[in-house]
GROMACS .gro file of C-alpha atoms in nm:
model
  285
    1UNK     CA    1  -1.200  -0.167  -0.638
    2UNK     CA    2  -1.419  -0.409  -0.783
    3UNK     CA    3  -1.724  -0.156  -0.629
    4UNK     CA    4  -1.743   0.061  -0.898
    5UNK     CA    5  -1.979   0.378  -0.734
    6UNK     CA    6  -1.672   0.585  -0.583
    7UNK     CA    7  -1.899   0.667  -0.272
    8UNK     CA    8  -1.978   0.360  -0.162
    9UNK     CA    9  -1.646   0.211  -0.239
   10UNK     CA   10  -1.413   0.445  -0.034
   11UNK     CA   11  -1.707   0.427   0.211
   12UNK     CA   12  -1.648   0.072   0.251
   13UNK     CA   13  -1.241   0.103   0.250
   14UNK     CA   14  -1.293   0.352   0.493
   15UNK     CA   15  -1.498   0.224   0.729
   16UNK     CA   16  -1.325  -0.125   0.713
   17UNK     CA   17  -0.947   0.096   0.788
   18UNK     CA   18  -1.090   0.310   1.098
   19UNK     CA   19  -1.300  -0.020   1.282
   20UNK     CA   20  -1.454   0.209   1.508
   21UNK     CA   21  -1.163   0.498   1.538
   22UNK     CA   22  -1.364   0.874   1.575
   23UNK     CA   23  -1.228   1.157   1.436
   24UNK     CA   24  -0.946   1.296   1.557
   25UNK     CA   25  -0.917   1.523   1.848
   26UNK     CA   26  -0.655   1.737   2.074
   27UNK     CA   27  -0.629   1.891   2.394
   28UNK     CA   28  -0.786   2.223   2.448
   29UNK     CA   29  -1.044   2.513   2.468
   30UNK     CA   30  -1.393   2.352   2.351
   31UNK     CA   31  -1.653   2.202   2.426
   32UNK     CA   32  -1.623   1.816   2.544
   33UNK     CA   33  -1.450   1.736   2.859
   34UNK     CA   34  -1.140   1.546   2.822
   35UNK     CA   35  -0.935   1.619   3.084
   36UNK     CA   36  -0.777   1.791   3.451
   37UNK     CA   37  -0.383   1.920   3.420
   38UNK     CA   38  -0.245   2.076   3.735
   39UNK     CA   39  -0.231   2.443   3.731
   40UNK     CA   40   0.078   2.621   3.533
   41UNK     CA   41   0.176   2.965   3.570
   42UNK     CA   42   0.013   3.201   3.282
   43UNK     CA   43  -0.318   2.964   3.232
   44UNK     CA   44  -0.605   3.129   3.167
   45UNK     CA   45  -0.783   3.119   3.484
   46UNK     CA   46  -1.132   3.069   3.312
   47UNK     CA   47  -1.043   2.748   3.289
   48UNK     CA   48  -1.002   2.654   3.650
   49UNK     CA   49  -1.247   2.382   3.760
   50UNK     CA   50  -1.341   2.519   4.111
   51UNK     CA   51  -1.548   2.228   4.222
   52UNK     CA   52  -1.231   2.034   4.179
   53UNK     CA   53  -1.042   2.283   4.404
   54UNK     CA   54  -1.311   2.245   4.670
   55UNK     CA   55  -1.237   1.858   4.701
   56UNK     CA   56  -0.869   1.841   4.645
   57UNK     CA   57  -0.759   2.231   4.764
   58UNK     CA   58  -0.543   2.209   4.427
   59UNK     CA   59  -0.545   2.416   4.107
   60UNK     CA   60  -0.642   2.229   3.812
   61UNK     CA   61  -0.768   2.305   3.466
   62UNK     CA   62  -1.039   2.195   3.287
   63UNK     CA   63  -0.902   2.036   2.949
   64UNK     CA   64  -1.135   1.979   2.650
   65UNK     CA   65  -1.170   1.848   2.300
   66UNK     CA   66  -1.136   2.056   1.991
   67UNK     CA   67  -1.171   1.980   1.628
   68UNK     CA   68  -0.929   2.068   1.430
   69UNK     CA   69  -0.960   2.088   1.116
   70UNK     CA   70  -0.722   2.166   0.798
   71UNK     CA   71  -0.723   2.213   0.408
   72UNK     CA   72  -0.641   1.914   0.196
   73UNK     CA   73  -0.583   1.923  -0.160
   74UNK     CA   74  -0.571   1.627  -0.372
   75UNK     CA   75  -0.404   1.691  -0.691
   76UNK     CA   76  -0.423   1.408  -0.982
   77UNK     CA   77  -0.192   1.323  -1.245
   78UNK     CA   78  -0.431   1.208  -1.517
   79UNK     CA   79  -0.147   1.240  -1.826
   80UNK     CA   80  -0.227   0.925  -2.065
   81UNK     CA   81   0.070   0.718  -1.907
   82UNK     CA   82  -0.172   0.697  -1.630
   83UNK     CA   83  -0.359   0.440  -1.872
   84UNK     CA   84  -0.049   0.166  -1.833
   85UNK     CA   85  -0.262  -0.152  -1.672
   86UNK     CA   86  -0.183  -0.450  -1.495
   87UNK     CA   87  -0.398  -0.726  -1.460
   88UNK     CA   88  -0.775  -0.570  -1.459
   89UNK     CA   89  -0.664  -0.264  -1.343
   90UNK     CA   90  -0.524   0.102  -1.486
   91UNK     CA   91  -0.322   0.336  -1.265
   92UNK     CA   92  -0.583   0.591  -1.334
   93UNK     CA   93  -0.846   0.325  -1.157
   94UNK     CA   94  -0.589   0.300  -0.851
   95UNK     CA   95  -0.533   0.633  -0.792
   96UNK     CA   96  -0.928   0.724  -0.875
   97UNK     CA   97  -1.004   0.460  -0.586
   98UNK     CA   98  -0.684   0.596  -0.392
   99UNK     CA   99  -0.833   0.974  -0.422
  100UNK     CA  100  -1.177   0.899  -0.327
  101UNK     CA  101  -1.073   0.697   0.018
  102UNK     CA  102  -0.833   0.926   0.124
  103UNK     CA  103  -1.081   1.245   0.053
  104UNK     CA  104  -1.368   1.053   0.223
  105UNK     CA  105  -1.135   0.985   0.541
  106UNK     CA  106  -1.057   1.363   0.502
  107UNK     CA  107  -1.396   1.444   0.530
  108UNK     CA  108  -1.490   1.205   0.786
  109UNK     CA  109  -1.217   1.390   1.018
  110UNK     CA  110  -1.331   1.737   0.911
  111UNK     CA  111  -1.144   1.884   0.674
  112UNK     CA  112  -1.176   2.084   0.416
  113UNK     CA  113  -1.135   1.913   0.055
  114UNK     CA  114  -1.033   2.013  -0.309
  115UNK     CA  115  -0.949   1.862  -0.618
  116UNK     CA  116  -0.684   1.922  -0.903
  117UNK     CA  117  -0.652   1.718  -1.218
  118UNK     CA  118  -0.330   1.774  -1.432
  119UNK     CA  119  -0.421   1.659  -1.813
  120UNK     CA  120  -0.230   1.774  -2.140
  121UNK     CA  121  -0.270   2.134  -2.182
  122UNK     CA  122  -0.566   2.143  -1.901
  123UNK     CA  123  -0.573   2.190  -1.497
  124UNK     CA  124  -0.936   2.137  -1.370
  125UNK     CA  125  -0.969   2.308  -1.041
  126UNK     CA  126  -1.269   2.249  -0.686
  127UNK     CA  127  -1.158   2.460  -0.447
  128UNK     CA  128  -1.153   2.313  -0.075
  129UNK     CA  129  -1.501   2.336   0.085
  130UNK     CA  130  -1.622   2.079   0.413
  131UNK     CA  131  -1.949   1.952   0.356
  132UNK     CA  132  -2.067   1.627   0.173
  133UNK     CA  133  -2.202   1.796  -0.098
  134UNK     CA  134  -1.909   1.872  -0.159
  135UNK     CA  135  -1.735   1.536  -0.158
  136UNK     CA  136  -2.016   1.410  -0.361
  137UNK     CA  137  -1.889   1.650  -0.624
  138UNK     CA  138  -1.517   1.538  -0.588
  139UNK     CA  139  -1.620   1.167  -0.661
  140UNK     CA  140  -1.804   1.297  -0.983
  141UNK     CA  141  -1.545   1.454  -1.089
  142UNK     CA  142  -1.269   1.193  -1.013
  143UNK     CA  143  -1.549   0.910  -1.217
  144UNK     CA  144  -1.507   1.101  -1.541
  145UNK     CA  145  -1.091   1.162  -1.555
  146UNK     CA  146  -0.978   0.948  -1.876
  147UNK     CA  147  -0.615   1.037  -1.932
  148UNK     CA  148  -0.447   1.139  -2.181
  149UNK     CA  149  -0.176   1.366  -2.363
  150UNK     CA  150   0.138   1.491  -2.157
  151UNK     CA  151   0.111   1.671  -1.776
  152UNK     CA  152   0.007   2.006  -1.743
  153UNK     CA  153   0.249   2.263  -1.831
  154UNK     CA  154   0.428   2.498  -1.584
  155UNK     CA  155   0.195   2.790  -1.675
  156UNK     CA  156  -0.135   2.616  -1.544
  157UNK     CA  157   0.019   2.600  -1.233
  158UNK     CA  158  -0.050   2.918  -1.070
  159UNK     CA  159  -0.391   2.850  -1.086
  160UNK     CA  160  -0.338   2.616  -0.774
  161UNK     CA  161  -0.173   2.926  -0.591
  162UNK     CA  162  -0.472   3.144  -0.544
  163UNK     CA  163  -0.644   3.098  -0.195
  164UNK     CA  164  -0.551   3.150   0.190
  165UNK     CA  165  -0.191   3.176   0.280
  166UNK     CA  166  -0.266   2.949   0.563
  167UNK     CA  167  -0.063   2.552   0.551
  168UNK     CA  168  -0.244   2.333   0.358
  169UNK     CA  169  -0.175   1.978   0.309
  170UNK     CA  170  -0.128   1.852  -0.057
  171UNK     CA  171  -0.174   1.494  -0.158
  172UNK     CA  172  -0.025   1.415  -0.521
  173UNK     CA  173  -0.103   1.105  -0.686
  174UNK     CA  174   0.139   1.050  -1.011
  175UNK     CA  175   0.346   0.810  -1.226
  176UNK     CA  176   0.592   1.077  -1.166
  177UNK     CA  177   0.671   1.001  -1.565
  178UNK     CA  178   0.816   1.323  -1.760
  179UNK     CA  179   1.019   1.427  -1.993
  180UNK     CA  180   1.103   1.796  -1.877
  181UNK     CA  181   1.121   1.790  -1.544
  182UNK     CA  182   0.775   1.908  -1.561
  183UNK     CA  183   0.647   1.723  -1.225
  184UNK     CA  184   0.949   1.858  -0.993
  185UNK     CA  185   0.896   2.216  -1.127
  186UNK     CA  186   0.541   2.190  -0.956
  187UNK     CA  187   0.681   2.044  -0.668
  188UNK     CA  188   0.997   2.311  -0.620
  189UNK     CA  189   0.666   2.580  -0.701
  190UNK     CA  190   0.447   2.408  -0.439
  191UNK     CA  191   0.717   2.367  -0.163
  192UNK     CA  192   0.768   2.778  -0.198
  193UNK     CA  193   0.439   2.748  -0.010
  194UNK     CA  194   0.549   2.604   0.265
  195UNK     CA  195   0.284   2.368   0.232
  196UNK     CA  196   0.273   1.949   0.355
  197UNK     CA  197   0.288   1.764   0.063
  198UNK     CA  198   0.289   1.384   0.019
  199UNK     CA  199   0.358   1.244  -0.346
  200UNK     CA  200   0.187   0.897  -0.374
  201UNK     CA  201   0.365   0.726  -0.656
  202UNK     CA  202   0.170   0.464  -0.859
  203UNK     CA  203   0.353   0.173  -1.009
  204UNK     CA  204   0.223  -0.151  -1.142
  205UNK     CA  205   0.416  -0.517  -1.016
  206UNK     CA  206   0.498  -0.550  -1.439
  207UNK     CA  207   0.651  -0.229  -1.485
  208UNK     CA  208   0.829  -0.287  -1.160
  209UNK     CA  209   0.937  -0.683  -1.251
  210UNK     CA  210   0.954  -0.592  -1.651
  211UNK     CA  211   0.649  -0.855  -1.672
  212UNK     CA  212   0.460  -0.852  -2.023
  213UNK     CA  213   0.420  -1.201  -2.079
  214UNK     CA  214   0.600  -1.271  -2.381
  215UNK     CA  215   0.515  -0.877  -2.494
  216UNK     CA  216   0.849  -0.762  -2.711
  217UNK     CA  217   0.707  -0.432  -2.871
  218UNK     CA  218   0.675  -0.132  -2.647
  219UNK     CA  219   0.484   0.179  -2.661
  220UNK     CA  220   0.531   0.492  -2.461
  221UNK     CA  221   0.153   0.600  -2.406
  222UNK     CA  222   0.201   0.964  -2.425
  223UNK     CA  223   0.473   1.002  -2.726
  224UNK     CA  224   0.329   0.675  -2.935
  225UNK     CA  225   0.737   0.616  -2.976
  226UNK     CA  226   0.779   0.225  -3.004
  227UNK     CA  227   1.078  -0.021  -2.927
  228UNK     CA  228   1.152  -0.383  -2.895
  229UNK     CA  229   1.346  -0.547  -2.647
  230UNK     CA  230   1.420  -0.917  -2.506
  231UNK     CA  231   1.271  -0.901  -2.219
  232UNK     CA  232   1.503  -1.224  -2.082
  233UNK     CA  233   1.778  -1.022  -2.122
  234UNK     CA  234   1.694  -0.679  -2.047
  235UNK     CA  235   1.452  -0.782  -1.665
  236UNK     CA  236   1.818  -0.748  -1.510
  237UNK     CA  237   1.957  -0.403  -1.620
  238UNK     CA  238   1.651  -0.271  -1.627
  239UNK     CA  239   1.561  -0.364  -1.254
  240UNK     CA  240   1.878  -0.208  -1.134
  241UNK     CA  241   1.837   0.087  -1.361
  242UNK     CA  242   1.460   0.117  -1.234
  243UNK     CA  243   1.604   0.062  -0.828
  244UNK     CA  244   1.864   0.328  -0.898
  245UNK     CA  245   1.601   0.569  -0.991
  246UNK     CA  246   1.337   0.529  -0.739
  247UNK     CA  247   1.602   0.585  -0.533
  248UNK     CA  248   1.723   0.908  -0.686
  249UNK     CA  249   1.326   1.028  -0.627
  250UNK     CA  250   1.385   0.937  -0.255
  251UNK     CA  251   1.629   1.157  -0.212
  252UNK     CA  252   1.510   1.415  -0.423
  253UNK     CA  253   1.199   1.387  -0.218
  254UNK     CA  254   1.357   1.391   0.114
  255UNK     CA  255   1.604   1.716  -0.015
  256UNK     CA  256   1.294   1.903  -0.060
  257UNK     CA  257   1.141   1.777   0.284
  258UNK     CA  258   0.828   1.606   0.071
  259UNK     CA  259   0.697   1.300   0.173
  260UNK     CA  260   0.700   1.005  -0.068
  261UNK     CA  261   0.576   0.718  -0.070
  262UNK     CA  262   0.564   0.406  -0.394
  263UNK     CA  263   0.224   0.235  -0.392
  264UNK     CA  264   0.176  -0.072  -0.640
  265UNK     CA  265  -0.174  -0.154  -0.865
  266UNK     CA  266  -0.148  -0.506  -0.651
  267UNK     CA  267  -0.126  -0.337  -0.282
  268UNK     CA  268  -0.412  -0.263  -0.040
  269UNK     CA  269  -0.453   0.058   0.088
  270UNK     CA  270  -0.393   0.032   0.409
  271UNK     CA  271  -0.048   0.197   0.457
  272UNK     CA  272  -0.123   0.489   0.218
  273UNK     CA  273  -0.426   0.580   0.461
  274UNK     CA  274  -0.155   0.526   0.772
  275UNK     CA  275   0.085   0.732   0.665
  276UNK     CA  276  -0.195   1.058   0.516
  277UNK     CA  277  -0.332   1.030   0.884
  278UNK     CA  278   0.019   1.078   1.002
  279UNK     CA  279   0.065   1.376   0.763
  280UNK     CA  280  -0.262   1.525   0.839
  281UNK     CA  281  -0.171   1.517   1.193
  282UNK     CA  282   0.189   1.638   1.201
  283UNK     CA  283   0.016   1.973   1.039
  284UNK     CA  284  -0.288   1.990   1.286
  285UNK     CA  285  -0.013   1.990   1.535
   0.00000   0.00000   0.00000
């Protein structure tokens, strides 16, 4: 993160995550050879490899290597509680840097790639094109987010809806912070899609260990209400309050079959990239 040109950052990420992995493949009609199966009834018989029935007197067909590409669609919670920091870093900066790596390993494998940032009364939209100008364009775009005001209101969302009616994966990145619901109503609107969708959600380690360093005066970023607290006495409630609601997400998540996933300011990136390959692929198949 300290690499501050998006491109060659995720680049770098990238590059570092795969160590020499190509882009992912299955079985079936194409070009490159992969493989012989044994005959099954109801194969198309184009795909016979005679020379191989001259040496064996068996039936076998001719497997090859496909791409298969999908849709992915990052969308970007860039509401100003996306400014909380920790250490030299804002969540905005993390999930930025998250964005940019995961759309770069999209690209690398293919796919088609667009962009949706969710700011006050705004939704900027890039519909999902494959090519690198493309991506270019994405990383632009992600540089100049600087959040602020409340998420995007219900009736920006059907500007996400508009496109093919084929399964798309959607990535969200998010604080998941709201005040009416706002977040899950996309969700609930998303899921009547039928689309994949994986929420990353971005904490920091001192909102997680109620860490300020001696701080006593809070300030909700998008509301400007204050408060003061003892933070001594108040780390212990408040970490069972804050487990008891992550878990509540989980199994909000997991009742509306989305995938979710915490990511902290102070993690690498290495299982967020696992588990949007493992997404990506339980679509493609």
């Amino acid at each position: 993160m300290a690499i501050k040109d998006l491109n060659l950052s995720a680049k770098t990420t990238i590059d570092g995550f795969m160590n020499g992995i190509n882009k992912s493949t299955v079985k079936g009609a194409g070009l490159e050879f992969s493989q012989y199966r044994s005959y099954q009834p109801g194969d198309d018989l184009r795909s016979l490899d005679w020379k191989m029935f001259a040496r064996s007197d068996r039936y076998y067909i001719r497997e090859s290597e496909v791409e298969t590409n999908i849709s992915v669609r990052f969308l970007v919670d860039a509401s100003a509680s996306m400014n909380h920091s920790d250490g030299d870093f804002t969540k905005i900066e993390y999930a930025r840097y998250l964005t940019a790596c995961l759309a770069y390993l999209a690209n690398l494998q293919g796919d088609a790639i667009g962009l949706y940032i969710f700011k006050n009364a705004e939704l900027f939209s890039m519909v999902a094109k494959q090519d690198y100008q493309h991506l270019a364009r994405l990383f632009f775009q992600l540089e100049q987010i600087k959040p602020e005001g409340t998420f995007t209101k219900p009736i920006h969302y059907k500007e996400i809806f508009a496109g093919t009616q084929k399964r798309e994966l959607l990535v969200f990145v998010t604080d998941l912070y709201q005040t009416e619901n706002e977040i899950f109503n996309l969700l609930d609107t998303l899921n009547t899609l039928r689309h994949e969708i994986v929420v990353f959600h971005v904490v920091s380690r001192n909102e997680m260990e109620l860490d300020f360093k001696g701080y006593t005066t809070f300030e909700d970023l998008e509301t400007g209400q204050t408060i003061q607290i003892d933070q001594a006495k108040a780390r212990s409630d408040y970490k069972n309050k804050l487990q008891l609601y992550l878990e509540e997400t989980r199994i909000k998540m997991l009742d509306r079959r989305i995938y979710y996933r915490t990511v902290s300011t102070d993690e690498p990136l290495d299982q967020a990239l696992r588990d949007f390959l493992k997404q990506r692929n339980k679509l493609r198949i």
